[in-house]
PDB file of C-alpha atoms and ligand atoms in Angstrom:
ATOM      1  CA  MET I   1      -7.314   6.915 -15.868  1.00  0.00           C
ATOM      2  CA  ILE I   2      -8.789   7.301 -12.296  1.00  0.00           C
ATOM      3  CA  LYS I   3     -11.601   4.464 -12.518  1.00  0.00           C
ATOM      4  CA  THR I   4     -14.760   5.098 -10.106  1.00  0.00           C
ATOM      5  CA  VAL I   5     -15.893   2.796  -7.750  1.00  0.00           C
ATOM      6  CA  GLU I   6     -18.935   2.208  -6.155  1.00  0.00           C
ATOM      7  CA  PRO I   7     -19.543  -0.122  -3.313  1.00  0.00           C
ATOM      8  CA  SER I   8     -23.041  -1.879  -3.870  1.00  0.00           C
ATOM      9  CA  GLY I   9     -22.813  -2.972   0.217  1.00  0.00           C
ATOM     10  CA  VAL I  10     -23.030  -6.437  -0.869  1.00  0.00           C
ATOM     11  CA  ILE I  11     -20.249  -8.139   1.269  1.00  0.00           C
ATOM     12  CA  LEU I  12     -19.444 -11.800   0.937  1.00  0.00           C
ATOM     13  CA  LYS I  13     -17.095 -14.158   1.799  1.00  0.00           C
ATOM     14  CA  ASP I  14     -15.526 -14.983  -1.563  1.00  0.00           C
ATOM     15  CA  ILE I  15     -11.730 -14.954  -3.183  1.00  0.00           C
ATOM     16  CA  CYS I  16     -10.494 -10.903  -4.255  1.00  0.00           C
ATOM     17  CA  ASP I  17     -10.299  -9.957  -7.435  1.00  0.00           C
ATOM     18  CA  ILE I  18      -7.367  -7.539  -7.376  1.00  0.00           C
ATOM     19  CA  GLN I  19      -5.169  -9.536  -5.598  1.00  0.00           C
ATOM     20  CA  THR I  20      -2.571  -6.626  -5.109  1.00  0.00           C
ATOM     21  CA  GLU I  21       0.172  -7.685  -2.770  1.00  0.00           C
ATOM     22  CA  LYS I  22      -1.985  -6.020  -0.199  1.00  0.00           C
ATOM     23  CA  CYS I  23      -4.409  -8.896  -0.757  1.00  0.00           C
ATOM     24  CA  VAL I  24      -6.570 -10.482   1.964  1.00  0.00           C
ATOM     25  CA  ALA I  25      -8.216 -12.365   0.854  1.00  0.00           C
ATOM     26  CA  LYS I  26      -5.668 -13.853  -2.230  1.00  0.00           C
ATOM     27  CA  ASP I  27      -5.591 -17.782  -1.527  1.00  0.00           C
ATOM     28  CA  SER I  28      -8.566 -18.457   0.658  1.00  0.00           C
ATOM     29  CA  PRO I  29     -11.772 -16.795   0.960  1.00  0.00           C
ATOM     30  CA  ALA I  30     -12.175 -14.270   3.204  1.00  0.00           C
ATOM     31  CA  ALA I  31     -14.513 -10.793   3.760  1.00  0.00           C
ATOM     32  CA  ILE I  32     -14.601  -8.760   0.063  1.00  0.00           C
ATOM     33  CA  THR I  33     -16.792  -6.010  -0.887  1.00  0.00           C
ATOM     34  CA  ALA I  34     -18.701  -6.223  -4.611  1.00  0.00           C
ATOM     35  CA  VAL I  35     -18.096  -3.146  -6.127  1.00  0.00           C
ATOM     36  CA  TRP I  36     -19.497  -1.769  -9.105  1.00  0.00           C
ATOM     37  CA  TYR I  37     -17.078   0.303 -12.252  1.00  0.00           C
ATOM     38  CA  SER I  38     -18.528   2.736 -14.196  1.00  0.00           C
ATOM     39  CA  PRO I  39     -18.991   3.286 -16.754  1.00  0.00           C
ATOM     40  CA  GLY I  40     -20.613  -0.575 -17.272  1.00  0.00           C
ATOM     41  CA  ARG I  41     -21.188  -1.235 -13.691  1.00  0.00           C
ATOM     42  CA  LYS I  42     -19.764  -4.177 -14.286  1.00  0.00           C
ATOM     43  CA  GLN I  43     -19.040  -6.364 -10.424  1.00  0.00           C
ATOM     44  CA  VAL I  44     -15.779  -6.161  -9.283  1.00  0.00           C
ATOM     45  CA  ASN I  45     -15.125  -8.456  -5.892  1.00  0.00           C
ATOM     46  CA  VAL I  46     -12.365  -6.680  -3.774  1.00  0.00           C
ATOM     47  CA  CYS I  47     -10.654  -7.441   0.090  1.00  0.00           C
ATOM     48  CA  ARG I  48     -10.544  -3.957   2.149  1.00  0.00           C
ATOM     49  CA  ALA I  49      -6.595  -3.966   1.964  1.00  0.00           C
ATOM     50  CA  CYS I  50      -6.842  -4.421  -2.098  1.00  0.00           C
ATOM     51  CA  LEU I  51      -9.601  -1.638  -1.675  1.00  0.00           C
ATOM     52  CA  ASP I  52      -6.954   0.818   0.077  1.00  0.00           C
ATOM     53  CA  GLU I  53      -4.615  -0.231  -2.111  1.00  0.00           C
ATOM     54  CA  MET I  54      -6.589   0.722  -5.187  1.00  0.00           C
ATOM     55  CA  VAL I  55      -6.982   4.242  -3.897  1.00  0.00           C
ATOM     56  CA  ARG I  56      -3.438   4.764  -2.396  1.00  0.00           C
ATOM     57  CA  ARG I  57      -1.937   4.249  -6.166  1.00  0.00           C
ATOM     58  CA  GLY I  58      -4.895   6.398  -7.268  1.00  0.00           C
ATOM     59  CA  GLU I  59      -6.137   3.780  -9.786  1.00  0.00           C
ATOM     60  CA  TRP I  60      -9.496   4.263  -7.897  1.00  0.00           C
ATOM     61  CA  GLU I  61     -11.582   6.371  -6.645  1.00  0.00           C
ATOM     62  CA  VAL I  62     -14.849   5.481  -4.309  1.00  0.00           C
ATOM     63  CA  LYS I  63     -18.276   7.211  -4.826  1.00  0.00           C
ATOM     64  CA  GLY I  64     -19.386   8.941  -2.117  1.00  0.00           C
ATOM     65  CA  ALA I  65     -16.864   7.321   0.672  1.00  0.00           C
ATOM     66  CA  ARG I  66     -14.239   8.761   2.455  1.00  0.00           C
ATOM     67  CA  LEU I  67     -11.828   5.721   3.056  1.00  0.00           C
ATOM     68  CA  LYS I  68      -8.737   5.786   6.198  1.00  0.00           C
ATOM     69  CA  HIS I  69      -6.065   6.668   4.171  1.00  0.00           C
ATOM     70  CA  ARG I  70      -2.367   5.996   5.069  1.00  0.00           C
ATOM     71  CA  ALA I  71      -0.162   8.928   3.617  1.00  0.00           C
ATOM     72  CA  ASP I  72       2.974   7.951   2.601  1.00  0.00           C
ATOM     73  CA  ILE I  73       4.652  10.493   4.110  1.00  0.00           C
ATOM     74  CA  VAL I  74       4.303  13.419   6.404  1.00  0.00           C
ATOM     75  CA  ILE I  75       6.419  16.238   7.668  1.00  0.00           C
ATOM     76  CA  PHE I  76       5.409  18.118  10.919  1.00  0.00           C
ATOM     77  CA  ASP I  77       6.763  21.002  12.461  1.00  0.00           C
ATOM     78  CA  PRO I  78       8.668  21.060  15.591  1.00  0.00           C
ATOM     79  CA  LYS I  79       4.859  22.262  17.502  1.00  0.00           C
ATOM     80  CA  GLY I  80       2.964  18.706  15.635  1.00  0.00           C
ATOM     81  CA  LYS I  81       1.497  19.951  12.807  1.00  0.00           C
ATOM     82  CA  VAL I  82       0.860  18.887   9.582  1.00  0.00           C
ATOM     83  CA  LYS I  83       3.321  20.802   6.885  1.00  0.00           C
ATOM     84  CA  LEU I  84       3.366  18.621   4.144  1.00  0.00           C
ATOM     85  CA  ILE I  85       1.649  15.553   2.730  1.00  0.00           C
ATOM     86  CA  ALA I  86       3.262  13.480   0.573  1.00  0.00           C
ATOM     87  CA  GLU I  87       2.193  10.860  -2.060  1.00  0.00           C
ATOM     88  CA  VAL I  88       4.736   8.725  -3.822  1.00  0.00           C
ATOM     89  CA  LYS I  89       4.981   6.743  -6.724  1.00  0.00           C
ATOM     90  CA  LYS I  90       7.399   4.844  -8.771  1.00  0.00           C
ATOM     91  CA  ILE I  91       5.476   5.420 -12.197  1.00  0.00           C
ATOM     92  CA  SER I  92       7.933   7.036 -15.104  1.00  0.00           C
ATOM     93  CA  LEU I  93       5.405   9.351 -17.265  1.00  0.00           C
ATOM     94  CA  LYS I  94       6.365  11.757 -20.000  1.00  0.00           C
ATOM     95  CA  GLU I  95       6.202  15.378 -18.433  1.00  0.00           C
ATOM     96  CA  LYS I  96       2.652  16.110 -19.449  1.00  0.00           C
ATOM     97  CA  SER I  97       0.544  13.058 -18.561  1.00  0.00           C
ATOM     98  CA  ALA I  98       3.515  12.946 -15.406  1.00  0.00           C
ATOM     99  CA  GLN I  99       1.777  16.413 -14.889  1.00  0.00           C
ATOM    100  CA  ARG I 100      -1.915  15.374 -15.136  1.00  0.00           C
ATOM    101  CA  ARG I 101      -1.190  12.996 -13.121  1.00  0.00           C
ATOM    102  CA  ALA I 102      -0.245  14.160  -9.920  1.00  0.00           C
ATOM    103  CA  SER I 103      -2.749  16.486 -10.444  1.00  0.00           C
ATOM    104  CA  GLU I 104      -5.303  13.457  -9.949  1.00  0.00           C
ATOM    105  CA  ILE I 105      -3.857  12.130  -7.469  1.00  0.00           C
ATOM    106  CA  ARG I 106      -3.593  14.798  -5.335  1.00  0.00           C
ATOM    107  CA  ARG I 107      -7.240  15.564  -6.033  1.00  0.00           C
ATOM    108  CA  ASN I 108      -8.823  11.773  -5.811  1.00  0.00           C
ATOM    109  CA  LEU I 109      -6.884  12.429  -2.248  1.00  0.00           C
ATOM    110  CA  LEU I 110      -8.529  15.594  -1.125  1.00  0.00           C
ATOM    111  CA  VAL I 111     -11.625  14.548  -2.253  1.00  0.00           C
ATOM    112  CA  HIS I 112     -12.673  11.275  -1.197  1.00  0.00           C
ATOM    113  CA  SER I 113      -9.487  10.257   1.237  1.00  0.00           C
ATOM    114  CA  GLY I 114     -10.430  12.134   3.858  1.00  0.00           C
ATOM    115  CA  ILE I 115      -6.837  13.432   3.277  1.00  0.00           C
ATOM    116  CA  PRO I 116      -6.673  17.078   4.716  1.00  0.00           C
ATOM    117  CA  ASN I 117      -5.044  20.045   2.838  1.00  0.00           C
ATOM    118  CA  THR I 118      -2.357  21.258   4.403  1.00  0.00           C
ATOM    119  CA  PRO I 119       0.394  23.767   3.718  1.00  0.00           C
ATOM    120  CA  PHE I 120       1.697  21.931   1.388  1.00  0.00           C
ATOM    121  CA  PHE I 121       1.620  18.777  -0.930  1.00  0.00           C
ATOM    122  CA  LEU I 122       3.738  16.792  -3.187  1.00  0.00           C
ATOM    123  CA  VAL I 123       3.118  14.409  -5.604  1.00  0.00           C
ATOM    124  CA  ALA I 124       6.893  12.113  -6.038  1.00  0.00           C
ATOM    125  CA  PHE I 125       7.566   9.926  -8.968  1.00  0.00           C
ATOM    126  CA  PRO I 126      10.975   8.962 -10.042  1.00  0.00           C
ATOM    127  CA  ASP I 127      11.437  12.007 -12.543  1.00  0.00           C
ATOM    128  CA  ASN I 128       9.252  14.560 -11.062  1.00  0.00           C
ATOM    129  CA  PHE I 129       8.101  16.067  -7.423  1.00  0.00           C
ATOM    130  CA  TYR I 130       5.628  18.559  -8.049  1.00  0.00           C
ATOM    131  CA  LEU I 131       4.163  20.412  -4.976  1.00  0.00           C
ATOM    132  CA  TRP I 132       0.967  22.231  -4.302  1.00  0.00           C
ATOM    133  CA  LYS I 133       1.068  25.086  -1.905  1.00  0.00           C
ATOM    134  CA  GLU I 134      -2.830  25.199  -0.184  1.00  0.00           C
ATOM    135  CA  ASP I 135      -4.995  27.719  -1.067  1.00  0.00           C
ATOM    136  CA  ILE I 136      -8.500  28.507   0.279  1.00  0.00           C
ATOM    137  CA  SER I 137     -10.227  28.604  -3.168  1.00  0.00           C
ATOM    138  CA  ASP I 138     -10.034  24.358  -2.350  1.00  0.00           C
ATOM    139  CA  ILE I 139      -9.621  24.509  -6.302  1.00  0.00           C
ATOM    140  CA  TYR I 140      -8.404  20.535  -6.336  1.00  0.00           C
ATOM    141  CA  ASP I 141      -7.968  20.158 -10.141  1.00  0.00           C
ATOM    142  CA  LYS I 142      -5.417  22.978  -9.986  1.00  0.00           C
ATOM    143  CA  PRO I 143      -1.970  22.016 -11.769  1.00  0.00           C
ATOM    144  CA  ALA I 144       0.736  21.782  -9.383  1.00  0.00           C
ATOM    145  CA  ASP I 145       2.379  25.356  -8.367  1.00  0.00           C
ATOM    146  CA  TYR I 146       6.441  23.819  -8.407  1.00  0.00           C
ATOM    147  CA  ARG I 147       7.951  21.132 -10.391  1.00  0.00           C
ATOM    148  CA  PHE I 148      11.189  19.543  -9.145  1.00  0.00           C
ATOM    149  CA  ASP I 149      13.169  17.747 -12.110  1.00  0.00           C
ATOM    150  CA  ALA I 150      13.915  14.785  -8.975  1.00  0.00           C
ATOM    151  CA  LYS I 151      15.915  12.836 -11.957  1.00  0.00           C
ATOM    152  CA  ASN I 152      19.499  13.917 -10.312  1.00  0.00           C
ATOM    153  CA  THR I 153      18.625  13.837  -6.334  1.00  0.00           C
ATOM    154  CA  ILE I 154      16.553  10.636  -6.949  1.00  0.00           C
ATOM    155  CA  ASP I 155      20.172   8.897  -8.766  1.00  0.00           C
ATOM    156  CA  ASN I 156      22.014  10.292  -6.300  1.00  0.00           C
ATOM    157  CA  TYR I 157      19.817   9.106  -3.233  1.00  0.00           C
ATOM    158  CA  ALA I 158      20.075   5.857  -4.520  1.00  0.00           C
ATOM    159  CA  ASP I 159      23.320   5.454  -5.311  1.00  0.00           C
ATOM    160  CA  LYS I 160      24.230   6.004  -1.483  1.00  0.00           C
ATOM    161  CA  LYS I 161      21.809   3.495  -0.409  1.00  0.00           C
ATOM    162  CA  GLU I 162      23.014   0.930  -3.244  1.00  0.00           C
ATOM    163  CA  VAL I 163      19.882   0.442  -5.028  1.00  0.00           C
ATOM    164  CA  SER I 164      19.090   0.554  -8.422  1.00  0.00           C
ATOM    165  CA  PRO I 165      16.960   3.510  -9.207  1.00  0.00           C
ATOM    166  CA  LEU I 166      15.725   1.707 -12.566  1.00  0.00           C
ATOM    167  CA  GLU I 167      14.989  -2.000  -9.893  1.00  0.00           C
ATOM    168  CA  MET I 168      13.645  -0.340  -6.642  1.00  0.00           C
ATOM    169  CA  SER I 169      10.918  -1.142  -5.524  1.00  0.00           C
ATOM    170  CA  GLU I 170       7.872   1.259  -4.563  1.00  0.00           C
ATOM    171  CA  ARG I 171       8.651   0.690  -0.874  1.00  0.00           C
ATOM    172  CA  ASP I 172      12.332   1.658  -1.790  1.00  0.00           C
ATOM    173  CA  PHE I 173      11.596   4.808  -3.826  1.00  0.00           C
ATOM    174  CA  GLU I 174       9.606   5.454  -0.821  1.00  0.00           C
ATOM    175  CA  PHE I 175      12.539   5.151   1.621  1.00  0.00           C
ATOM    176  CA  LEU I 176      14.631   7.533  -0.639  1.00  0.00           C
ATOM    177  CA  VAL I 177      12.051  10.526  -1.003  1.00  0.00           C
ATOM    178  CA  SER I 178      12.008  10.804   2.518  1.00  0.00           C
ATOM    179  CA  ASP I 179      15.732  10.460   2.669  1.00  0.00           C
ATOM    180  CA  TRP I 180      15.789  13.697   0.580  1.00  0.00           C
ATOM    181  CA  LEU I 181      13.218  15.305   2.674  1.00  0.00           C
ATOM    182  CA  LYS I 182      14.783  14.762   5.869  1.00  0.00           C
ATOM    183  CA  ASP I 183      17.555  16.401   4.784  1.00  0.00           C
ATOM    184  CA  LEU I 184      15.898  19.019   3.037  1.00  0.00           C
ATOM    185  CA  VAL I 185      14.107  19.337   6.971  1.00  0.00           C
ATOM    186  CA  ASN I 186      17.445  19.535   8.403  1.00  0.00           C
ATOM    187  CA  ALA I 187      19.433  20.861   6.010  1.00  0.00           C
ATOM    188  CA  LYS I 188      21.194  24.616   7.769  1.00  0.00           C
ATOM    189  CA  SER I 189      20.719  26.748   4.572  1.00  0.00           C
ATOM    190  CA  PRO I 190      18.799  25.585   1.373  1.00  0.00           C
ATOM    191  CA  GLU I 191      21.149  25.180  -1.444  1.00  0.00           C
ATOM    192  CA  ASP I 192      21.207  27.151  -4.618  1.00  0.00           C
ATOM    193  CA  SER I 193      19.663  23.830  -6.553  1.00  0.00           C
ATOM    194  CA  LEU I 194      16.691  23.860  -3.900  1.00  0.00           C
ATOM    195  CA  GLU I 195      15.793  27.604  -5.043  1.00  0.00           C
ATOM    196  CA  TRP I 196      11.715  26.236  -5.681  1.00  0.00           C
ATOM    197  CA  ALA I 197      11.460  24.804  -2.030  1.00  0.00           C
ATOM    198  CA  THR I 198      13.125  27.844  -0.231  1.00  0.00           C
ATOM    199  CA  LYS I 199      10.559  30.190  -3.241  1.00  0.00           C
ATOM    200  CA  SER I 200       7.673  27.867  -1.938  1.00  0.00           C
ATOM    201  CA  GLY I 201       8.370  28.860   1.257  1.00  0.00           C
ATOM    202  CA  LEU I 202       8.485  25.186   1.847  1.00  0.00           C
ATOM    203  CA  TYR I 203      11.893  25.572   3.444  1.00  0.00           C
ATOM    204  CA  ASP I 204      10.408  27.355   5.941  1.00  0.00           C
ATOM    205  CA  ALA I 205       7.770  25.626   6.754  1.00  0.00           C
ATOM    206  CA  ILE I 206       9.879  21.749   7.788  1.00  0.00           C
ATOM    207  CA  ARG I 207      12.456  23.583   9.176  1.00  0.00           C
ATOM    208  CA  ASP I 208      13.285  21.003  11.820  1.00  0.00           C
ATOM    209  CA  GLY I 209      10.236  19.240  11.606  1.00  0.00           C
ATOM    210  CA  SER I 210      10.061  15.176  11.699  1.00  0.00           C
ATOM    211  CA  VAL I 211       9.315  13.337   8.754  1.00  0.00           C
ATOM    212  CA  ALA I 212       7.376  10.197   9.247  1.00  0.00           C
ATOM    213  CA  ILE I 213       6.354   7.443   6.911  1.00  0.00           C
ATOM    214  CA  GLU I 214       2.917   6.228   6.722  1.00  0.00           C
ATOM    215  CA  VAL I 215       0.780   8.312   8.641  1.00  0.00           C
ATOM    216  CA  ALA I 216      -2.784   7.405   9.714  1.00  0.00           C
ATOM    217  CA  LEU I 217      -4.400  10.822   9.238  1.00  0.00           C
ATOM    218  CA  GLN I 218      -8.033  10.379  10.557  1.00  0.00           C
TER     219      GLN I 218
HETATM  220 ZN1  LIG P 301      -7.043  -8.650  -2.428  1.00  0.00          ZN
END
């Protein structure tokens, strides 16, 4: 479940308690923020890089804050308008939990990370992709409009890149998903297997667009 953290406003020089791979205060003290976990208001000292990373992973949401967020993958149409934002997470979950987790990730980003609501929003797990179409109601907890069983697709792309679907890193997975999206953007006509991409309007929206990785959107 996503933890809510509340920055205490105290910034000090210390070692980071979180220490993700992006940590900037791992071995020697650097600027860290003290945040409170809810419930319990346990204090955790976290560097900015780890704070961003925990939010990006969908493990934390920051109370009352809008963090600058880098979207994993963004598709621009030929005019440069953002048509799709994709969050890519290499986590394997049973379908029901995956669906719930995907909704949480989307909600978290829309509400707390200043990510704009775009015509399409994709959450990609290795087994399932979840796609939302923008609607004006702004109901952030809405379940995905489309689910795509991604396992075979991911296996095929992993095969082409000669990476093992089981051993690939989160970054490898991000590249696989972006390769797949590039092929979809450049597809002359949607394949039968991508019926949902046509039905949802995604195929038309992103056709001849461009795919970019790690885009800061503010
Ligand atoms: Zn850190």
